[in-house]
Coordinates of C-alpha atoms (C1' of nucleotides) in Angstrom, one line a residue:
Chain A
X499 CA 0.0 0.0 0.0
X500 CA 1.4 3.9 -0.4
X501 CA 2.2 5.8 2.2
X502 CA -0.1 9.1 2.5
X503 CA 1.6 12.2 3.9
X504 CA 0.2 12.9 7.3
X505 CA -0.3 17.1 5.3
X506 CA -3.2 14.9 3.4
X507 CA -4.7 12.6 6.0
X508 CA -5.4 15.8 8.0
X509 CA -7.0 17.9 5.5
X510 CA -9.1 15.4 4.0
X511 CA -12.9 15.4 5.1
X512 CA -14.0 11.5 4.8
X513 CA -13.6 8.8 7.3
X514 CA -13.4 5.0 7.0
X515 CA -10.3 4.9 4.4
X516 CA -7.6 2.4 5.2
X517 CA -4.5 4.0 5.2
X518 CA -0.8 3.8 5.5
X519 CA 1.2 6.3 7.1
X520 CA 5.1 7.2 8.2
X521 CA 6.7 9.0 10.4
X522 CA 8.7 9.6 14.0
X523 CA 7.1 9.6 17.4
X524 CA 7.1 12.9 18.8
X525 CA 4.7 11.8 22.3
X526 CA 3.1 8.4 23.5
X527 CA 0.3 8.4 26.0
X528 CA -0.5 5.1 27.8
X529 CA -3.7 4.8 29.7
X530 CA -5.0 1.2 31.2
X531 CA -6.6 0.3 27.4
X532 CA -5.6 2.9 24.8
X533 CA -2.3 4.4 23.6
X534 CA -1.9 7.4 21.8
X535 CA 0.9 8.3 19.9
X536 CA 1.5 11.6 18.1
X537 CA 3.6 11.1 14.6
X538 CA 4.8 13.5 12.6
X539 CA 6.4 12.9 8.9
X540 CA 7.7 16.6 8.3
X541 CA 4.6 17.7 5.9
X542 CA 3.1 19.6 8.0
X543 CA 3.6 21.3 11.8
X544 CA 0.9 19.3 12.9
X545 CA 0.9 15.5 14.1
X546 CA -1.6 12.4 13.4
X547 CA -2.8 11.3 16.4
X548 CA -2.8 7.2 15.9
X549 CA -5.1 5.7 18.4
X550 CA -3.7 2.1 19.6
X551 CA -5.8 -0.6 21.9
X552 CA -3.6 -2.0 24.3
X553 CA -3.8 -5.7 24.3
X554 CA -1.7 -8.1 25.9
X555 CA -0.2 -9.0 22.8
X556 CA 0.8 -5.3 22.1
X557 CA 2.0 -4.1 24.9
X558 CA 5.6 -5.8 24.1
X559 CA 5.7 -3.6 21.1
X560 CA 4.3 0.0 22.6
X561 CA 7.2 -0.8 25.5
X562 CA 9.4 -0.3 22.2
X563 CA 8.0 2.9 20.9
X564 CA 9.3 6.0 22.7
X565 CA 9.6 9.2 21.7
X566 CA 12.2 9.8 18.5
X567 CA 10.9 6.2 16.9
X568 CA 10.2 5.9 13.1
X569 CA 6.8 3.8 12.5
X570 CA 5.4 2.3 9.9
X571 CA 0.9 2.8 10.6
X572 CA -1.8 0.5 8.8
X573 CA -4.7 2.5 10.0
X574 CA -8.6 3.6 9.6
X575 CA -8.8 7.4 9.5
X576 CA -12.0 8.0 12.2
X577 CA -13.4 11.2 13.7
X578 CA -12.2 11.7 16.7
X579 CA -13.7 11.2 20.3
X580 CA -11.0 14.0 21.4
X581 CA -10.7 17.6 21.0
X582 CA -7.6 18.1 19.7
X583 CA -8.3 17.3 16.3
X584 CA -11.2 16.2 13.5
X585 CA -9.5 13.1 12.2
X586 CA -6.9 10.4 13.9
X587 CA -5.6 7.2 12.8
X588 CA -7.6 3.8 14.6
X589 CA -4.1 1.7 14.5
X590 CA -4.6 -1.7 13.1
X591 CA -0.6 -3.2 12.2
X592 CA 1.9 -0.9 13.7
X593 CA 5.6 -1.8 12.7
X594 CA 8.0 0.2 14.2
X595 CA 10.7 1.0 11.4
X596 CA 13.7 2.7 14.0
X597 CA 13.7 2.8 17.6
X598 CA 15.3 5.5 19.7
X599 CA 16.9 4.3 22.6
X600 CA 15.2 6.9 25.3
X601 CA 18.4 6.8 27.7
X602 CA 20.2 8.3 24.5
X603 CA 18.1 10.3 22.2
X604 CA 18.2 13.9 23.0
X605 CA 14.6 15.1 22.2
X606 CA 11.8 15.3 24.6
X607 CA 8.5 16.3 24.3
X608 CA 9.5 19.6 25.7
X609 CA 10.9 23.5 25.0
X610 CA 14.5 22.9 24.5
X611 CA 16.8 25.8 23.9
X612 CA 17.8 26.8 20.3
X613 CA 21.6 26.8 21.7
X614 CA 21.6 23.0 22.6
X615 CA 19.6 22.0 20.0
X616 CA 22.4 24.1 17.8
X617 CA 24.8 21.4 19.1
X618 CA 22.6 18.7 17.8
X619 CA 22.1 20.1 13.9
X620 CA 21.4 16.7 12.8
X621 CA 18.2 15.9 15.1
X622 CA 17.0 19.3 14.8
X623 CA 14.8 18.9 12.1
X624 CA 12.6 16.9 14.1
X625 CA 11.4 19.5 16.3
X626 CA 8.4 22.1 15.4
X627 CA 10.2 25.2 15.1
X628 CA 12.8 23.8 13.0
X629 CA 10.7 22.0 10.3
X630 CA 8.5 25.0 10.1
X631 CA 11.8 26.8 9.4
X632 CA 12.9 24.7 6.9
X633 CA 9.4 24.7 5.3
X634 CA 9.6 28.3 5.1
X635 CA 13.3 28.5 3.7
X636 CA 11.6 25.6 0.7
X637 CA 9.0 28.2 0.5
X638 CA 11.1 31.0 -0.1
X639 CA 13.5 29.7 -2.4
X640 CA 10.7 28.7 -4.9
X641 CA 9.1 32.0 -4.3
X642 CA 12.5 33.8 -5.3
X643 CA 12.6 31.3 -8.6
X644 CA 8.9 31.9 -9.3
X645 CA 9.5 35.8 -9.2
X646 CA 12.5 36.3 -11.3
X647 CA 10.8 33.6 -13.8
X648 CA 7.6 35.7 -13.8
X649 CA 9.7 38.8 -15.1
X650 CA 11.4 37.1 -17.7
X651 CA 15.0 36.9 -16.0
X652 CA 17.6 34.1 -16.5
X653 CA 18.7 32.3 -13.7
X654 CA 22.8 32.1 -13.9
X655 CA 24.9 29.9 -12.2
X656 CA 28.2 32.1 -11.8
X657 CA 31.4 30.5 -10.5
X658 CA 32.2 29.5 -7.0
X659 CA 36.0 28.8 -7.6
X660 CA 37.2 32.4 -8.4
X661 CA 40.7 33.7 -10.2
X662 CA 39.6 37.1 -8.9
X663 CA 40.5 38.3 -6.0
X664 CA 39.0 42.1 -6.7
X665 CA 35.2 41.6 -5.7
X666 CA 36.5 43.6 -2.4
X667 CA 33.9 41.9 -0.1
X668 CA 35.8 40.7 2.0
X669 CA 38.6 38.3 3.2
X670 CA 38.9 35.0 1.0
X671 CA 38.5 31.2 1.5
X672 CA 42.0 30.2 -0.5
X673 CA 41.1 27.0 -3.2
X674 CA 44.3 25.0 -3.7
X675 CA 45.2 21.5 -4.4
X676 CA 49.2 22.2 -3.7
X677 CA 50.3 20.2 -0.7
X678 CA 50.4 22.6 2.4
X679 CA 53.2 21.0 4.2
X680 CA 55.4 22.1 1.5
X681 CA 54.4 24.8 -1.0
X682 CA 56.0 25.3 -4.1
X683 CA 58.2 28.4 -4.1
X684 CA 59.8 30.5 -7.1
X685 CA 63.2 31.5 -7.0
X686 CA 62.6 34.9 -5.1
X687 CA 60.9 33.0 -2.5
X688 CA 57.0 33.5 -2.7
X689 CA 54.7 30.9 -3.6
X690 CA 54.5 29.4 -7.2
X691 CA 51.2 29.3 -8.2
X692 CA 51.5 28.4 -11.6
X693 CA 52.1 24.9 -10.0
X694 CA 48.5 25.0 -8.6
X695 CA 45.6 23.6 -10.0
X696 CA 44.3 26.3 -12.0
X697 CA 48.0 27.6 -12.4
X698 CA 46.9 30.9 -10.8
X699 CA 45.8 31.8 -6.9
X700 CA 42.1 31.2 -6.6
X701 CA 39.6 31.2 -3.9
X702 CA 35.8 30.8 -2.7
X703 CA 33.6 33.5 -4.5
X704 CA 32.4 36.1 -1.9
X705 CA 29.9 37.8 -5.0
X706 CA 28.5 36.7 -7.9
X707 CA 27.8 40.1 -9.2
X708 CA 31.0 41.1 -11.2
X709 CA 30.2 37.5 -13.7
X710 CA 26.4 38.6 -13.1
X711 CA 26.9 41.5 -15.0
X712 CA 28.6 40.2 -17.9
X713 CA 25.5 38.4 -18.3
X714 CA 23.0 41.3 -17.8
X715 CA 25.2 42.7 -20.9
X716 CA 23.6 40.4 -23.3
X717 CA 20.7 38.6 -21.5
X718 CA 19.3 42.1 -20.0
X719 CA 17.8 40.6 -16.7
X720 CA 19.6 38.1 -14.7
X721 CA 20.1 36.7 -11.1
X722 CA 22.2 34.4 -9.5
X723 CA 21.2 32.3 -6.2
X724 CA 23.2 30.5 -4.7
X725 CA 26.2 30.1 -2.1
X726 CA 28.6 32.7 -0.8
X727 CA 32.0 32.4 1.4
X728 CA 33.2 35.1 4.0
X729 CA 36.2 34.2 5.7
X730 CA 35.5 37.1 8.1
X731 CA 36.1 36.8 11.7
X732 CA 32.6 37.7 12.3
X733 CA 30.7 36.6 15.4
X734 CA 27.0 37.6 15.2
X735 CA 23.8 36.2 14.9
X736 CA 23.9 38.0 11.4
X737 CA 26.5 36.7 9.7
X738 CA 27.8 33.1 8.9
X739 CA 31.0 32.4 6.6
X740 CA 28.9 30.6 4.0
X741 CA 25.7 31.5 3.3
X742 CA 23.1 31.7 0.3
X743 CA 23.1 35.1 -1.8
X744 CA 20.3 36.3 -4.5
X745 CA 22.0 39.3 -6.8
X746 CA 19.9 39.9 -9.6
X747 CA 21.3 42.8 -12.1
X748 CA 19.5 44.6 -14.8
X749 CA 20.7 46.1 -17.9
X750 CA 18.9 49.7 -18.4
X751 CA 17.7 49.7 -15.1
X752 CA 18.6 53.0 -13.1
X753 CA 18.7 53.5 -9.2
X754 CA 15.1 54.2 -9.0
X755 CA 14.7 50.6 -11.3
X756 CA 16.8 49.3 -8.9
X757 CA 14.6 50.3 -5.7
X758 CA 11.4 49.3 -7.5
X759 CA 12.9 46.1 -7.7
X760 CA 13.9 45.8 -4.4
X761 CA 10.9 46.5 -2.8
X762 CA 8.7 44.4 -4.9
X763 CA 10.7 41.4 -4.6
X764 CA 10.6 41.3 -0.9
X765 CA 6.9 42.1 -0.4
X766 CA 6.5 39.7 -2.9
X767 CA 7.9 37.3 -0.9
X768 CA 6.9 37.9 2.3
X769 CA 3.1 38.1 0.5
X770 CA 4.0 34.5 -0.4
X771 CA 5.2 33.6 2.9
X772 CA 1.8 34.8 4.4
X773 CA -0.5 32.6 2.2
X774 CA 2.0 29.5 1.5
X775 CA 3.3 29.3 5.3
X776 CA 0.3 30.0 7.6
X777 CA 0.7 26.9 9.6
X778 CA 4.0 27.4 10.5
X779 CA 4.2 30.6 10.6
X780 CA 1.7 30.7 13.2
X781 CA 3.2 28.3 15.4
X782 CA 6.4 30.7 15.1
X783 CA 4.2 33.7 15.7
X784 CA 3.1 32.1 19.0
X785 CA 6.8 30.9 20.0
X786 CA 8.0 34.3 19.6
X787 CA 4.7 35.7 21.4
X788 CA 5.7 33.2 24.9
X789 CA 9.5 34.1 24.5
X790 CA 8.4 37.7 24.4
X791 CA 6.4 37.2 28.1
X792 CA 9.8 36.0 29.7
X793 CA 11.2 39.4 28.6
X794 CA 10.9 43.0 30.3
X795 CA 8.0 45.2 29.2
X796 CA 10.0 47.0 27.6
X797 CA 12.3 45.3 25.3
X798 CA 8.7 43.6 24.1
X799 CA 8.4 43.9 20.1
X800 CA 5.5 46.2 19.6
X801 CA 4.6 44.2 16.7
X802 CA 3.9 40.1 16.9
X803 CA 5.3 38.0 14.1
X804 CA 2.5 38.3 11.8
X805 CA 1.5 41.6 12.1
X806 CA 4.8 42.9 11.4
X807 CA 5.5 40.7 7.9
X808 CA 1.5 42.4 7.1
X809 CA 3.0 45.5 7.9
X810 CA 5.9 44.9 5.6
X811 CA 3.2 43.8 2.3
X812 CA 0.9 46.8 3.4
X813 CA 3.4 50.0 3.5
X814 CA 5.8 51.5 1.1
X815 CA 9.4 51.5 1.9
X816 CA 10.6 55.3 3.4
X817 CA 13.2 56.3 0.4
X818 CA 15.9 58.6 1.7
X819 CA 19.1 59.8 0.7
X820 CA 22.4 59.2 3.5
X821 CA 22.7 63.2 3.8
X822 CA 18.7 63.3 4.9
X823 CA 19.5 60.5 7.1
X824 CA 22.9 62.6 8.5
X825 CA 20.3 65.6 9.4
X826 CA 17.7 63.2 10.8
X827 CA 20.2 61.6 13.3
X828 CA 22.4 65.0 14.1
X829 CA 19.1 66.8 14.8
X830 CA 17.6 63.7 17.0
X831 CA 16.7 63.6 20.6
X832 CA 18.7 60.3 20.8
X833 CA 21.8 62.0 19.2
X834 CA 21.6 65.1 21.2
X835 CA 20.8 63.1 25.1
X836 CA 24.0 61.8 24.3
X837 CA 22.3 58.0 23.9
X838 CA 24.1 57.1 20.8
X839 CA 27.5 55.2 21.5
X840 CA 28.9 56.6 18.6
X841 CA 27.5 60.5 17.9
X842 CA 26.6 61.6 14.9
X843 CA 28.4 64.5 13.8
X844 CA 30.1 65.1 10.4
X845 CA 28.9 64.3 6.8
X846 CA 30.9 61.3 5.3
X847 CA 31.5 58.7 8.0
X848 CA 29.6 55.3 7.8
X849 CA 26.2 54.8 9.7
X850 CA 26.7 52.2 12.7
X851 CA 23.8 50.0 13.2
X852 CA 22.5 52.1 16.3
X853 CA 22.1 55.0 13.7
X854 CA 20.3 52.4 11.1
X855 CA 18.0 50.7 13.9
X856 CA 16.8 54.3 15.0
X857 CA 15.8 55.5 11.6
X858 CA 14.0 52.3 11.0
X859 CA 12.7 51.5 14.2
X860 CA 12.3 54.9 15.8
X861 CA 11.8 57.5 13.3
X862 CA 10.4 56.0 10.1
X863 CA 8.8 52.8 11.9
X864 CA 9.2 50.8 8.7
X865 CA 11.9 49.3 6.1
X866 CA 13.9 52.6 4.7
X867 CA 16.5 52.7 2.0
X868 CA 19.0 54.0 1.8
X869 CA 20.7 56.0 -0.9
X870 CA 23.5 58.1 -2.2
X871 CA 26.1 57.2 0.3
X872 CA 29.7 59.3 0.5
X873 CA 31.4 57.6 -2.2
X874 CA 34.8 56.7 -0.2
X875 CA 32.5 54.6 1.6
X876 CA 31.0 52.3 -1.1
X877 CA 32.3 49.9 -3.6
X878 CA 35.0 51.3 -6.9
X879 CA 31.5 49.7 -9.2
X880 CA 29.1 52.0 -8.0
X881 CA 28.1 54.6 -10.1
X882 CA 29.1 58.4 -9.3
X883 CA 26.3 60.8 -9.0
X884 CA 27.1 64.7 -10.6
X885 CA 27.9 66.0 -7.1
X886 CA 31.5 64.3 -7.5
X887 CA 31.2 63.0 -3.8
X888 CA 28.6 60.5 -3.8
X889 CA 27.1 57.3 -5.5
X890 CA 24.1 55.6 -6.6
X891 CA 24.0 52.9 -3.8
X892 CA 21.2 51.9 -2.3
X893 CA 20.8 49.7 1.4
X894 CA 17.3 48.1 2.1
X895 CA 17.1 48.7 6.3
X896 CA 14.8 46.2 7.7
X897 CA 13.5 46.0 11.2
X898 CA 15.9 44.4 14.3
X899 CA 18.5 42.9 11.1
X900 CA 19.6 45.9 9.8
X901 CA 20.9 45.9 6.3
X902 CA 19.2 43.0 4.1
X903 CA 20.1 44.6 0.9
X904 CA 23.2 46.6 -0.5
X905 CA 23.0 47.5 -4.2
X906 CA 23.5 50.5 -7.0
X907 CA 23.6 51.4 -10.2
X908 CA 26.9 50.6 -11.6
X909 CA 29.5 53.1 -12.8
X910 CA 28.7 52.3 -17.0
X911 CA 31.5 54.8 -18.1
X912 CA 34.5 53.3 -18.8
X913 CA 37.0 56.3 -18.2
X914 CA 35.0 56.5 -14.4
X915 CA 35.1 52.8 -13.7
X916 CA 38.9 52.9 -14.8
X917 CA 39.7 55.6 -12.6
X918 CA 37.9 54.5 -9.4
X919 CA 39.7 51.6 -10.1
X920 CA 43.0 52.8 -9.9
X921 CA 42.3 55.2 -6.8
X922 CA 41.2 52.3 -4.8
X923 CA 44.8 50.4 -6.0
X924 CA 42.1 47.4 -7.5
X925 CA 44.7 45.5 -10.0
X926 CA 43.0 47.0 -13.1
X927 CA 45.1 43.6 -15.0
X928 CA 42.6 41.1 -13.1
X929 CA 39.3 43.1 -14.0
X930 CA 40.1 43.5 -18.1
X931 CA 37.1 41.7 -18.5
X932 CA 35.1 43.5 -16.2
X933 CA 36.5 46.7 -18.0
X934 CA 35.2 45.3 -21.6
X935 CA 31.8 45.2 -21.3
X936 CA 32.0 48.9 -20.4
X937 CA 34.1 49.6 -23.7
X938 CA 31.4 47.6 -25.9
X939 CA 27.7 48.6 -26.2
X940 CA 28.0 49.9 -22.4
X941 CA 24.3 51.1 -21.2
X942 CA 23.4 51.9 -17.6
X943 CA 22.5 48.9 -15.2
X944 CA 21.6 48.5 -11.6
X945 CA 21.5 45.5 -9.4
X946 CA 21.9 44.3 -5.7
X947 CA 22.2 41.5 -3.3
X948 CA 20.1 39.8 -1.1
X949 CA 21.1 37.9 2.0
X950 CA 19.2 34.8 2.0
X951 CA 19.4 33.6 5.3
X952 CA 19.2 37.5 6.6
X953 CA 15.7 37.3 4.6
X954 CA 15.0 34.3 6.6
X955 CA 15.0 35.7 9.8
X956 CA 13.1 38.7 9.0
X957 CA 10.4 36.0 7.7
X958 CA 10.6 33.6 10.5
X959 CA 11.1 35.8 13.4
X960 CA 14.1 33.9 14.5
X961 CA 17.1 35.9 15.8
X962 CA 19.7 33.9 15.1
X963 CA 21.4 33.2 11.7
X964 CA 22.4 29.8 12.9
X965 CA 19.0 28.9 13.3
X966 CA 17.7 29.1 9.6
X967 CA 20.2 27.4 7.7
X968 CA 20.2 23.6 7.8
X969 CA 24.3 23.8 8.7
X970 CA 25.9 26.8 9.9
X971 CA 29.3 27.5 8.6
X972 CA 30.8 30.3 11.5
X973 CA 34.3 30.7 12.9
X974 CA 35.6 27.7 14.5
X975 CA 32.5 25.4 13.5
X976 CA 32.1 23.2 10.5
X977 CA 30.4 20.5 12.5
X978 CA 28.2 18.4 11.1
Chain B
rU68 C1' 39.0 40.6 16.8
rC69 C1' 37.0 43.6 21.2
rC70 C1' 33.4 44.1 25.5
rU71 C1' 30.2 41.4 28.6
rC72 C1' 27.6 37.3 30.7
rC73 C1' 27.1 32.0 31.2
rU74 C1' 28.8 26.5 32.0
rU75 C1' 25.5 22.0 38.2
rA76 C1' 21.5 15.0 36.3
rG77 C1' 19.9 13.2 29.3
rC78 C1' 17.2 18.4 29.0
rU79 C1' 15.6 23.2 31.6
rC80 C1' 17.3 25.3 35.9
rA81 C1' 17.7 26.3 41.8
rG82 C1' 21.7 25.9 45.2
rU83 C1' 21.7 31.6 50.9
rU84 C1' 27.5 35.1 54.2
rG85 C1' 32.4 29.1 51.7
rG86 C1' 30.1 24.4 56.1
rU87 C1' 27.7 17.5 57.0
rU88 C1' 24.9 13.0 52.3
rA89 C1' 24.2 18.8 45.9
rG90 C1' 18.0 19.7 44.8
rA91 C1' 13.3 20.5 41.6
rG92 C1' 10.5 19.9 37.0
rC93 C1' 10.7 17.1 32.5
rA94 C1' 12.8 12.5 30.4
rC95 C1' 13.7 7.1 31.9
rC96 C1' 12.1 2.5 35.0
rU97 C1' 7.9 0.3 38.3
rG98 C1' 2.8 0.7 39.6
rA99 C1' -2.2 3.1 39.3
rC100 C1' -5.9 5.1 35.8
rU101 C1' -12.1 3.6 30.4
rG102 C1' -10.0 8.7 25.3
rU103 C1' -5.2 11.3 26.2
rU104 C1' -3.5 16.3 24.0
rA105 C1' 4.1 18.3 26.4
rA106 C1' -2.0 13.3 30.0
rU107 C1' -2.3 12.8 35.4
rC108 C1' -1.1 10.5 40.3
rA109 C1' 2.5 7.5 43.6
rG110 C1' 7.4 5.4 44.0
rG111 C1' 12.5 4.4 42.1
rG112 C1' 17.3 4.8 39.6
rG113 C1' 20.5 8.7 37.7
rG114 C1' 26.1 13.8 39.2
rU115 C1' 33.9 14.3 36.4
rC116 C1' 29.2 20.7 39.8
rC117 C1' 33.4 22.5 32.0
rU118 C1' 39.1 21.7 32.7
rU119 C1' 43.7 22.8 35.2
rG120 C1' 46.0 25.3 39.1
rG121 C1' 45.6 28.2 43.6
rU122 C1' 43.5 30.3 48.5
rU123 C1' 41.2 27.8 52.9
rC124 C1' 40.5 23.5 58.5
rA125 C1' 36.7 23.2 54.5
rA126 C1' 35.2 25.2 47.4
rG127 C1' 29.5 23.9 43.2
rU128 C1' 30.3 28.7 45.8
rC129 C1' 36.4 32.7 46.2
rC130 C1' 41.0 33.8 42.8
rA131 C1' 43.8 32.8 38.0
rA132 C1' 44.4 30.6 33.3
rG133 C1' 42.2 27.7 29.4
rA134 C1' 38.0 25.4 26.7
rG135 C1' 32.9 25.8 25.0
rG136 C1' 28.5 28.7 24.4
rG137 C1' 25.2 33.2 24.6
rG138 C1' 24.4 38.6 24.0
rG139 C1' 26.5 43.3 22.1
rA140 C1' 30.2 45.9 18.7
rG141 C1' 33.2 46.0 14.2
rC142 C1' 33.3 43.8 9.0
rC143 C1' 28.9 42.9 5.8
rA144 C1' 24.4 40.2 3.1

RNA sequence: UCCUCCUUAGCUCAGUUGGUUAGAGCACCUGACUGUUAAUCAGGGGGUCCUUGGUUCAAGUCCAAGAGGGGGAGCCA
């Protein structure tokens, strides 16, 4: 006989149908004649209550079954006597498929903390708010598929080994196959790469942009998704040293394109969260609802999960430029009490997240972007705005994570790119390519990048990066 | 990398000014219970108090170093 996912036994309306279901224990109730067990296959937050008859022939195999088992249920789907639920399973041949060894398995039917369950990444999808955050992440990386393909953009798959080391990210992953212990060396001494595998230095992309624009050159609209290395020292629930990256770019799009974009594609998404995810996002709204009790009054969100991704579908993004944002923070009651740990005073210096969480969460009370930023402290590709001293970025500022987006228009003049290239000592050599596309049938073109996982949290209400990706790469762990 | 907090039973945590045999809830085992909803009730077993060194008659408790983890900051997505 299939197997029916326990998603399908639940909605379905009729009774009577001999089924087959399977899944792991998550609780057993034993009473003098009937068992209960609760199973859960992953399809859905909720569980199939299957309803067993004790007997003394049974009872060897229930003292078997403990939480963390996999069974195997030949059932009749019935309408049940309790209150917890319209349909269970009337058990008629149980197997039990796995068993988990109670004195060992580390799950109970029970809160445990995200930090120990951290430690156990390879259980962890067994547990409510973990599958519903791995439903969610599914969810969301159809939804990202489903919008690009619905605009007409080509999906391109952009190197993850990388001969360049001039993306200017950040620090590099090194790729080599040369034997560690004892590295080549030329005759002045320094390493001899030709030796290596791709006869040149190469490493772990940290942007797929720089290739992504070749192919907005001739494809118009493209987007890469997919994974991203930092080998940042960075200890945060915000970042991880590999994580998943969406960076669409956009021939003829400007700045204002770009924003459109922006803010379309992540209302978008969290629109498609809200009617694809209720289930579970429910069950996360009402985990972060009793963690918010344990807290102080007033470190409370205003806003409970729900509400606040509503919010986000519901109202326009605030749009401002970095020297409206400068004026708004010098001339703040925050900034003049002396309650920012870094004060805001002169034009040109780079916002710290105190300064982006009060705009957002204090002044504008919804996601702002960001734009035209001092141009010594933005990327050598952004495009220079007629003022000489800024550029055409753009940062999406979200709620509690800060900075979920940083994009621009991109510098299309060749003579400008060159030069920002050589004030910021970039080896023009490496980019000639780069440089190309801006000496043939240049035109102007926007893009940005979205953190995936930084998405995620903003989606599930979790706060910590470790806790939406399946297996968190950070410094000093690669467990699992 | 910097600041700060934490580490006691399988899990979550309590442990008073340093003082006899380190506790609770859950989990597990035994028993009770006619349908439970993280079932309930009674009883039982279970400890390298993170590690190393120090102070002291005496350290889970005080001091130092180390390890692991959390929160904040920087870097960024």
């Amino acid at each position: 006989m299939k197997r029916i996912k326990i998603a399908d036994v639940l909605k379905s309306e009729s009774f009577g149908n001999e089924i087959l279901v399977k899944g792991w224990v998550r609780t057993k109730r034993v009473s003098k004649n009937v068992c209960f067990i609760a199973l859960n296959d992953g399809s859905t937050i909720n569980n199939l209550q299957i309803v067993i008859d004790v007997t003394p022939e049974m009872e060897e195999l229930l003292a078997k079954i403990h939480t963390g088992a996999s069974l195997s249920v030949l059932g009749k789907t019935v309408e049940s006597a309790g209150s917890g639920q319209k349909v269970e399973l009337q058990c008629i041949n149980p197997e039990i498929l796995g068993q988990a060894n109670p004195d060992e398995y580390p799950l109970q039917p029970k809160r445990h903390s995200l930090e120990f369950l951290r430690e156990i990444a390879h259980l962890r999808f067994r547990t409510n708010t973990f599958s519903a955050v791995f439903r969610i992440r599914h969810a969301m990386t159809f939804a990202i598929h489903k919008f690009f393909n619905d605009k007409g953009f080509s999906n391109i798959h952009t190197p993850i080994i990388t001969g360049s080391d001039a993306e200017g990210a950040g620090e590099m992953f090194q790729v080599t196959t040369l034997d560690i212990e004892k590295m080549p060396r030329t005759e002045d001494g320094k390493i001899d790469y030709t030796q290596d595998f791709f006869g040149k230095m190469t490493n772990l992309t940290v942007s797929g942009q720089l290739e992504a624009e070749l192919a907005a050159m001739g494809l118009s609209e493209v987007y890469t998704f997919g994974p991203t290395f930092r080998a940042e020292n960075s200890n945060t629930a915000r970042h991880l040293a590999e994580f998943w990256m969406i960076e669409p770019e956009m021939a003829f799009y400007d700045i204002n394109d770009d924003m459109d974009l922006a803010e379309e594609m992540l209302q978008y998404l969290v629109k498609y969260a809200l009617e694809n995810c209720r289930e579970d996002l429910e069950f996360l709204h009402k985990r972060r609802e009793e963690e918010q009790k344990q807290k102080p009054q007033n470190e409370r969100d205003s806003m409970g999960l729900i509400d606040r991704l509503e919010f986000v579908v519901a109202n326009e993004f605030a749009r401002v430029t970095y020297t409206e944002a400068i004026d708004i923070l010098k001339n703040s009651n925050a900034n003049k009490k002396g309650q920012f740990a870094y004060p805001v005073e002169s034009w040109g210096t780079d916002l710290q997240s105190e300064h982006e969480r009060y705009l957002v969460e204090k002044h504008y009370k919804k996601p702002v972007i960001l734009i035209d930023y001092p141009k010594e402290i933005k990327a050598f590709y952004m495009k220079q705005n007629e003022d000489g001293k800024t550029v055409r970025a753009m940062d999406v500022l979200f709620p509690q994570i800060g900075e979920i987006i940083g994009g621009s228009q991109r510098e299309e003049d060749y003579e400008k790119l060159l030069n920002r290239i050589n004030e910021m000592h970039i080896p023009e050599k490496d980019m000639w390519w780069y440089l190309e596309t801006r000496k043939f049938g240049t035109v102007p073109h926007s893009g940005f990048g979205l953190g995936f996982e930084r998405l995620m949290l903003f989606v599930t209400g979790m706060g910590n990066i470790r806790d939406v990706i399946p297996f968190p790469r950070t410094p000093k762990n690669a467990e699992f």
